[in-house]
mmCIF file of C-alpha atoms in Angstrom:
data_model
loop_
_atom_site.group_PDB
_atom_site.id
_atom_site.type_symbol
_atom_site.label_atom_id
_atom_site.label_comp_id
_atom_site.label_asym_id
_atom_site.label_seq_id
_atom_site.Cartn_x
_atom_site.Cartn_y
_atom_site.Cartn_z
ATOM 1 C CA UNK A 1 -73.059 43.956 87.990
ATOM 2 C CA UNK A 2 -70.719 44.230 85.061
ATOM 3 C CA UNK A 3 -67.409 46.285 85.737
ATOM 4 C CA UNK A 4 -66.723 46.540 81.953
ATOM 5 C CA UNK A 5 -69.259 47.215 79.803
ATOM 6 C CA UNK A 6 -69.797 47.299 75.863
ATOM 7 C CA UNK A 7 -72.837 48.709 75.353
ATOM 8 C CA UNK A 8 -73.212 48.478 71.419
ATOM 9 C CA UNK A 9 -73.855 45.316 70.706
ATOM 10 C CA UNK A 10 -73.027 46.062 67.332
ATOM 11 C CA UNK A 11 -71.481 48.529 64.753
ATOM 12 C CA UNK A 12 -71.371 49.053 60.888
ATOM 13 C CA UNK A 13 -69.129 51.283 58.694
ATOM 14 C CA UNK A 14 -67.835 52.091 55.558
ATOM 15 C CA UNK A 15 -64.458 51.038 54.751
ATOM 16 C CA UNK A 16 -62.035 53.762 54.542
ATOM 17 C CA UNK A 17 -63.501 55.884 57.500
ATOM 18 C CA UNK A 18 -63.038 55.412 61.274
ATOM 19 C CA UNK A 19 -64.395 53.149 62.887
ATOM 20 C CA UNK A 20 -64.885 54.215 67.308
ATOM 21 C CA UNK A 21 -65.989 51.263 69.929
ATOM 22 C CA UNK A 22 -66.503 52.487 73.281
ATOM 23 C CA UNK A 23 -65.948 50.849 76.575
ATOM 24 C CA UNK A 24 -67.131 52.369 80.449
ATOM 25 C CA UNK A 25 -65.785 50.233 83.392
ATOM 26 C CA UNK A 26 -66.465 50.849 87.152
ATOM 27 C CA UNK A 27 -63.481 50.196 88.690
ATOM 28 C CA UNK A 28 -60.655 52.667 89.729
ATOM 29 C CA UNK A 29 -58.512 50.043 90.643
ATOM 30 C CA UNK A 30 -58.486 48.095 86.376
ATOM 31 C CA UNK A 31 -54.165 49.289 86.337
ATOM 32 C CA UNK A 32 -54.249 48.287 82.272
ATOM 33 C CA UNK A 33 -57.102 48.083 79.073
ATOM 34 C CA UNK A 34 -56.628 46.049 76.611
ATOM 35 C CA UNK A 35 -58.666 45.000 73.414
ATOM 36 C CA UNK A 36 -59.027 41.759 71.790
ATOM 37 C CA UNK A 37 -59.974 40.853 68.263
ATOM 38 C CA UNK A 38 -62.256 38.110 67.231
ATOM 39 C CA UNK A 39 -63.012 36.617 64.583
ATOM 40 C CA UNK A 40 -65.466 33.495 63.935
ATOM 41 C CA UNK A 41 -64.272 30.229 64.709
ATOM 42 C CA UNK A 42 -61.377 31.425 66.322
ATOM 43 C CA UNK A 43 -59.908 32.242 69.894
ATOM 44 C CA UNK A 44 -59.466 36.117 70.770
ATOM 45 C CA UNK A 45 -55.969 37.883 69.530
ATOM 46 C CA UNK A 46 -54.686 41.018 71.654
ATOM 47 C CA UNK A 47 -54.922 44.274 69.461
ATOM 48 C CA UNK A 48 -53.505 46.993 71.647
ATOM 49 C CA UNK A 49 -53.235 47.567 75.404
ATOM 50 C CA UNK A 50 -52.854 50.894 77.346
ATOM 51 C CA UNK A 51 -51.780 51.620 80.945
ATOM 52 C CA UNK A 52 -53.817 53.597 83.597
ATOM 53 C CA UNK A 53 -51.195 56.298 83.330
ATOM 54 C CA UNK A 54 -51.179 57.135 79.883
ATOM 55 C CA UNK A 55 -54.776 58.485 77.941
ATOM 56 C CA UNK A 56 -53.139 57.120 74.217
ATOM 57 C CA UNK A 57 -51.687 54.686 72.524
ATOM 58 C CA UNK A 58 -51.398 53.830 69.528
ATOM 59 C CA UNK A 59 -49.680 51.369 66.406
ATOM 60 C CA UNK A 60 -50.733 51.670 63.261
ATOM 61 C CA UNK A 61 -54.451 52.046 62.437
ATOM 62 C CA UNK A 62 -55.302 51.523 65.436
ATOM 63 C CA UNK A 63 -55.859 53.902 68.842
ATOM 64 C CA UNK A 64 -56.746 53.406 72.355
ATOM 65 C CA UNK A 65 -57.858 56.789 74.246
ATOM 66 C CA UNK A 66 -58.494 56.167 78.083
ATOM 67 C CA UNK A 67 -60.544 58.916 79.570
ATOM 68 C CA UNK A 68 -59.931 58.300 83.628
ATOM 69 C CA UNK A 69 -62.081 60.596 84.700
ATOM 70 C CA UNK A 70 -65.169 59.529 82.660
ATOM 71 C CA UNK A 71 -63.830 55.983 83.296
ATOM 72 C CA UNK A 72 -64.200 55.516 79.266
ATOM 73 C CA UNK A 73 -62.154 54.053 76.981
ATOM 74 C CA UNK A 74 -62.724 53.975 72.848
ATOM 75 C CA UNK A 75 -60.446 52.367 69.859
ATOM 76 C CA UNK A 76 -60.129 53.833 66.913
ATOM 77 C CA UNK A 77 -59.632 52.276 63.724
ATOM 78 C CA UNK A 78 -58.701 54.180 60.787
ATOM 79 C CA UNK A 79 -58.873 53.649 58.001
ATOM 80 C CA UNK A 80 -61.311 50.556 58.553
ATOM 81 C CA UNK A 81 -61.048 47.802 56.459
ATOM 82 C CA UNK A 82 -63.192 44.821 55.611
ATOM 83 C CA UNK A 83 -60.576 42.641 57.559
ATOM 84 C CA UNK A 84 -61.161 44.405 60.433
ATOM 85 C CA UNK A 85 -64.351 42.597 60.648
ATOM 86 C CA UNK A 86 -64.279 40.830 63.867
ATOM 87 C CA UNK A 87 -65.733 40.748 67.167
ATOM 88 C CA UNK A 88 -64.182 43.352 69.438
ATOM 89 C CA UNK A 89 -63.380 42.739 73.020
ATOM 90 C CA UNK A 90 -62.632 45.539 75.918
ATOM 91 C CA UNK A 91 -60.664 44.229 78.863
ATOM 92 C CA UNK A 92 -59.362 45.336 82.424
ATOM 93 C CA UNK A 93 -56.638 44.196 84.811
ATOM 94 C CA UNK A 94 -57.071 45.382 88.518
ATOM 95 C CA UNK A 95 -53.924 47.008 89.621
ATOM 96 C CA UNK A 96 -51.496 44.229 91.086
ATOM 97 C CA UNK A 97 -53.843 41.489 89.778
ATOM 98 C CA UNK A 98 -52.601 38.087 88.121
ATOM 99 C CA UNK A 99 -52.266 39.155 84.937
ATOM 100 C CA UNK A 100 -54.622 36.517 83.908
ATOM 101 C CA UNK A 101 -57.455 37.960 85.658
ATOM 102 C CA UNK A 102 -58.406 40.240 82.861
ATOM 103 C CA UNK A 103 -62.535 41.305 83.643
ATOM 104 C CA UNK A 104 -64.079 41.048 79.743
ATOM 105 C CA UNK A 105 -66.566 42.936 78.340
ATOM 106 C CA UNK A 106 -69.566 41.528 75.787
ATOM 107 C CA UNK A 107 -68.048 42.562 73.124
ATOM 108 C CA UNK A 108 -69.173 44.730 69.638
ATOM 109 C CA UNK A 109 -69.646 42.823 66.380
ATOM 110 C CA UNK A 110 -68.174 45.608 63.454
ATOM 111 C CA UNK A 111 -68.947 45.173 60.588
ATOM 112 C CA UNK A 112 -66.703 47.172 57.613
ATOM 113 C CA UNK A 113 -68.687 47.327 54.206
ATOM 114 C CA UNK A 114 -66.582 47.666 51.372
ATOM 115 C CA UNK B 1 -49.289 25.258 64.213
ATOM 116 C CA UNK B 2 -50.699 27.982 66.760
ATOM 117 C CA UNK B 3 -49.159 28.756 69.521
ATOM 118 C CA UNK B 4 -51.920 27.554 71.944
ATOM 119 C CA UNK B 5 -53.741 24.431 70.551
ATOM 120 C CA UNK B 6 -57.468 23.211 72.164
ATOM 121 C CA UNK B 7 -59.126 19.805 70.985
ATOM 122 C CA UNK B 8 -61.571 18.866 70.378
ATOM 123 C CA UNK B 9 -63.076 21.789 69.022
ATOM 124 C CA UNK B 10 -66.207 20.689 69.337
ATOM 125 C CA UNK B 11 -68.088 17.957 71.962
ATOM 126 C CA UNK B 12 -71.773 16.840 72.852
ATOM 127 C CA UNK B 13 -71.933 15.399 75.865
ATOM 128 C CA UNK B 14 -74.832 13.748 77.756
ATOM 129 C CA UNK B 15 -75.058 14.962 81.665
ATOM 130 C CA UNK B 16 -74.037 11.702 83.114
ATOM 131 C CA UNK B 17 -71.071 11.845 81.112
ATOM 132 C CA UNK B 18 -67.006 12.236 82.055
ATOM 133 C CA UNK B 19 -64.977 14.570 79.124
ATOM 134 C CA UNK B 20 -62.286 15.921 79.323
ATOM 135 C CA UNK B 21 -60.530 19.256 77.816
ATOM 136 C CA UNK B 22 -57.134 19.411 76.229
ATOM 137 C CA UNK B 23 -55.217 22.680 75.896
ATOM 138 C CA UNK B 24 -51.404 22.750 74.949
ATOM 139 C CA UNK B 25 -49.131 25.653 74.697
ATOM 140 C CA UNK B 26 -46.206 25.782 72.280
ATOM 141 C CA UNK B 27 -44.798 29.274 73.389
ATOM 142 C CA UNK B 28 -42.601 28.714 76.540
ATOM 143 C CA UNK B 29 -45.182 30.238 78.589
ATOM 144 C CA UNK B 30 -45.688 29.167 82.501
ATOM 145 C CA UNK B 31 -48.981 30.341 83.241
ATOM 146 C CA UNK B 32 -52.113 28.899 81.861
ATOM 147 C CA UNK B 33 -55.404 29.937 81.723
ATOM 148 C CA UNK B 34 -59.107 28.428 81.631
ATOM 149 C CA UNK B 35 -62.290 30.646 80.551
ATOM 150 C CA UNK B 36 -65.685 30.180 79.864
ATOM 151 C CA UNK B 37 -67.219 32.138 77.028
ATOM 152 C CA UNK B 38 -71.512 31.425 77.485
ATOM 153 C CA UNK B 39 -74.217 33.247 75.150
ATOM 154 C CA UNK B 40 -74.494 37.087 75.490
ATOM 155 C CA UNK B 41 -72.282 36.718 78.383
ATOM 156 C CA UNK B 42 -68.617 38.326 79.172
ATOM 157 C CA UNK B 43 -65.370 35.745 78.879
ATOM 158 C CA UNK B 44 -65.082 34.767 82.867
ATOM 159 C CA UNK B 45 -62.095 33.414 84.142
ATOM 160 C CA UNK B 46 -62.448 29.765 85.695
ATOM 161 C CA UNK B 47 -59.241 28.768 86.456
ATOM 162 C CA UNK B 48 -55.082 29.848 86.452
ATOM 163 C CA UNK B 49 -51.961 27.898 87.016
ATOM 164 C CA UNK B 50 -48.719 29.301 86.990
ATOM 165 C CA UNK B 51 -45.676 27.051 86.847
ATOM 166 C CA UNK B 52 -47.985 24.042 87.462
ATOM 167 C CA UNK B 53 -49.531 25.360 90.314
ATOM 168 C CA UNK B 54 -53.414 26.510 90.602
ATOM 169 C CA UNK B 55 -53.211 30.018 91.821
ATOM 170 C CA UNK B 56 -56.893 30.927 90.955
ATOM 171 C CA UNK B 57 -60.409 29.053 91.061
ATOM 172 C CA UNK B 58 -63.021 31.313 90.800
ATOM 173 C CA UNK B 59 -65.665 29.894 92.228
ATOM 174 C CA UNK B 60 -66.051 27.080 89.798
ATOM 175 C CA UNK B 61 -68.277 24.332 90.795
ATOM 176 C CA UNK B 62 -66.736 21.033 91.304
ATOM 177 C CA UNK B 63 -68.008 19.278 88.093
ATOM 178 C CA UNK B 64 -65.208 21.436 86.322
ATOM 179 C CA UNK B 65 -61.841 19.865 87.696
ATOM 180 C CA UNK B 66 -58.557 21.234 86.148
ATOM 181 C CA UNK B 67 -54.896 19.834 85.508
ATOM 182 C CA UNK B 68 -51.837 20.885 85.039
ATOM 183 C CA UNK B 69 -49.365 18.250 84.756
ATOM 184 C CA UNK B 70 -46.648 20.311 83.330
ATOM 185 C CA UNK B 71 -46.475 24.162 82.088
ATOM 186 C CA UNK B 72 -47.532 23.164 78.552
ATOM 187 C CA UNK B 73 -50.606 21.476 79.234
ATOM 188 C CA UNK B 74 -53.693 21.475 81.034
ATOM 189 C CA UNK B 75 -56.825 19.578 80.963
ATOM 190 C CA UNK B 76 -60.383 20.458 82.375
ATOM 191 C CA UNK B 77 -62.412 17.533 83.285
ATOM 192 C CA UNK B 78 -65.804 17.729 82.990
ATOM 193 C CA UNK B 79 -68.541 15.114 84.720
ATOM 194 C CA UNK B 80 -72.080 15.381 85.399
ATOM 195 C CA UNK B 81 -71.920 18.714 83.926
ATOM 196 C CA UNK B 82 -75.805 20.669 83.545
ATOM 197 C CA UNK B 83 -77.643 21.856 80.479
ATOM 198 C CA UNK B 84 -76.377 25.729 81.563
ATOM 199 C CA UNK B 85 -72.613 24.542 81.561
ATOM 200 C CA UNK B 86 -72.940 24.356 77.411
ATOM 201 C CA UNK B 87 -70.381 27.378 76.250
ATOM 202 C CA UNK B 88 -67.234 28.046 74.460
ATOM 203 C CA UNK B 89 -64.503 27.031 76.663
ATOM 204 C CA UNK B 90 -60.932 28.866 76.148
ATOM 205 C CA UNK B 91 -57.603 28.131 77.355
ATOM 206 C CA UNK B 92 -55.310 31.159 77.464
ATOM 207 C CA UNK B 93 -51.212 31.099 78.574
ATOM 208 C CA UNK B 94 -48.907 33.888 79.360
ATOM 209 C CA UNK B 95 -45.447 34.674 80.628
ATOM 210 C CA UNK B 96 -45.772 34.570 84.520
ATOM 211 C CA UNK B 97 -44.538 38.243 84.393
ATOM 212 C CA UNK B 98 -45.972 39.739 81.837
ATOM 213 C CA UNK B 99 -47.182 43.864 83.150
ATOM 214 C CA UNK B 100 -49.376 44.299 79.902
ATOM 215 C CA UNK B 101 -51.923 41.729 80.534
ATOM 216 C CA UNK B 102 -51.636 40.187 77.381
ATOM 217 C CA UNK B 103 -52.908 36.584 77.575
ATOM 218 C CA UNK B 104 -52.826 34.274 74.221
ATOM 219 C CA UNK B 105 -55.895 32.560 73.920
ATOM 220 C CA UNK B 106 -56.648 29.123 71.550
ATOM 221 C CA UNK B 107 -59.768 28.578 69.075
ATOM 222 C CA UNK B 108 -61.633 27.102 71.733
ATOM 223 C CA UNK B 109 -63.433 23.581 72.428
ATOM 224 C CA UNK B 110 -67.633 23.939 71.766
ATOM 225 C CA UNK B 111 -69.122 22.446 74.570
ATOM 226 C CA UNK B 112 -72.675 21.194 74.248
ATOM 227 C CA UNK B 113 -74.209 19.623 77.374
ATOM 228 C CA UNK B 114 -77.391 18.203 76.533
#
């Protein structure tokens, strides 16, 4: 059973406005999120991480909000741009894991039109 | 150049085959990383060395061997490898103490197994 799970497949907006991917995981014990960026033809960059302690974080256009108790997590991208079109990744660490054991999600395809 | 550099980026290989993966790191890192990226799947983490020693193998069948013969390289040999085993394979380093998770991933090597 998956322990991090994207459940869009896919999502499309408009540039200029926000842009939200979601994330649920299962397991109290993921210590750090993270989110990777995609794009075609090439490997996954990190974006923006956030620990288990905090609920934001943020740099630049982008946001991570953890929600603990709905074991939830979302990015926010504003303003969205077409260069932000990419594959986007949600990943966990368990708590006092390697920190190469990173549990991956499917990943959302967005999409920004111009 | 990128930091971490995979060739070939792409390779058809029959199932009696031997291959072999290259992945080399140009960022003083001294842990490495192997994961396996198959259709409508999650990234899965294979393998992870850390200053030349394998510290993880997550339940990877045999046909998959890994090498490390130094922190900047590692290899994944591949032989008699099934139909199923055709994915995106990723190699990934980090600093061993890193408390972000943050793992730096290549562009990959296109496996086809037919």
């Amino acid at each position: 059973d998956q322990q991090v799970k994207q459940n869009s497949p896919s999502l499309s907006v408009q540039e200029g406005r926000i842009s939200i991917l979601n994330c649920d995981y299962t397991n109290s014990m993921f210590d750090y999120f993270l989110w990777y960026k995609k794009y075609p033809a090439e490997g996954p960059t990190f974006l923006i991480s956030i620990s288990s302690i905090k609920d934001k974080n943020e740099d630049g256009r982008f946001t991570v909000f953890l929600n603990k108790s709905a074991k939830h997590l979302s990015l926010h991208i504003v303003p969205s741009q077409p260069g932000d079109s990419a594959v986007y990744f949600c990943a966990a660490r368990y708590y006092g894991g390697s920190q190469g054991n990173l549990i991956f999600g499917k990943g959302t395809k967005l999409s920004v039109k111009p | 150049e990128t930091g971490v550099t995979q060739t070939p980026r792409h390779l058809v290989m029959g199932m009696t085959n031997k291959k072999s993966l290259k992945c080399e790191q140009h960022l003083g890192h001294n842990a490495m990383y192997w994961y396996k990226q198959s259709a409508k799947k999650p990234l899965e983490l294979m393998f992870v060395y850390n200053f030349k020693e394998q510290t993880e193998n997550n339940s990877v069948p045999s046909r998959f061997s890994p090498e490390c013969p130094n922190s900047s390289h590692l290899f994944l040999h591949l032989h008699t490898l099934q139909p199923e085993d055709s994915a995106l394979y990723l190699c990934a380093s980090a600093p061993s103490q890193i408390l972000s998770g943050e793992l730096f991933f290549g562009e990959g090597s296109r496996l086809t197994v037919l």
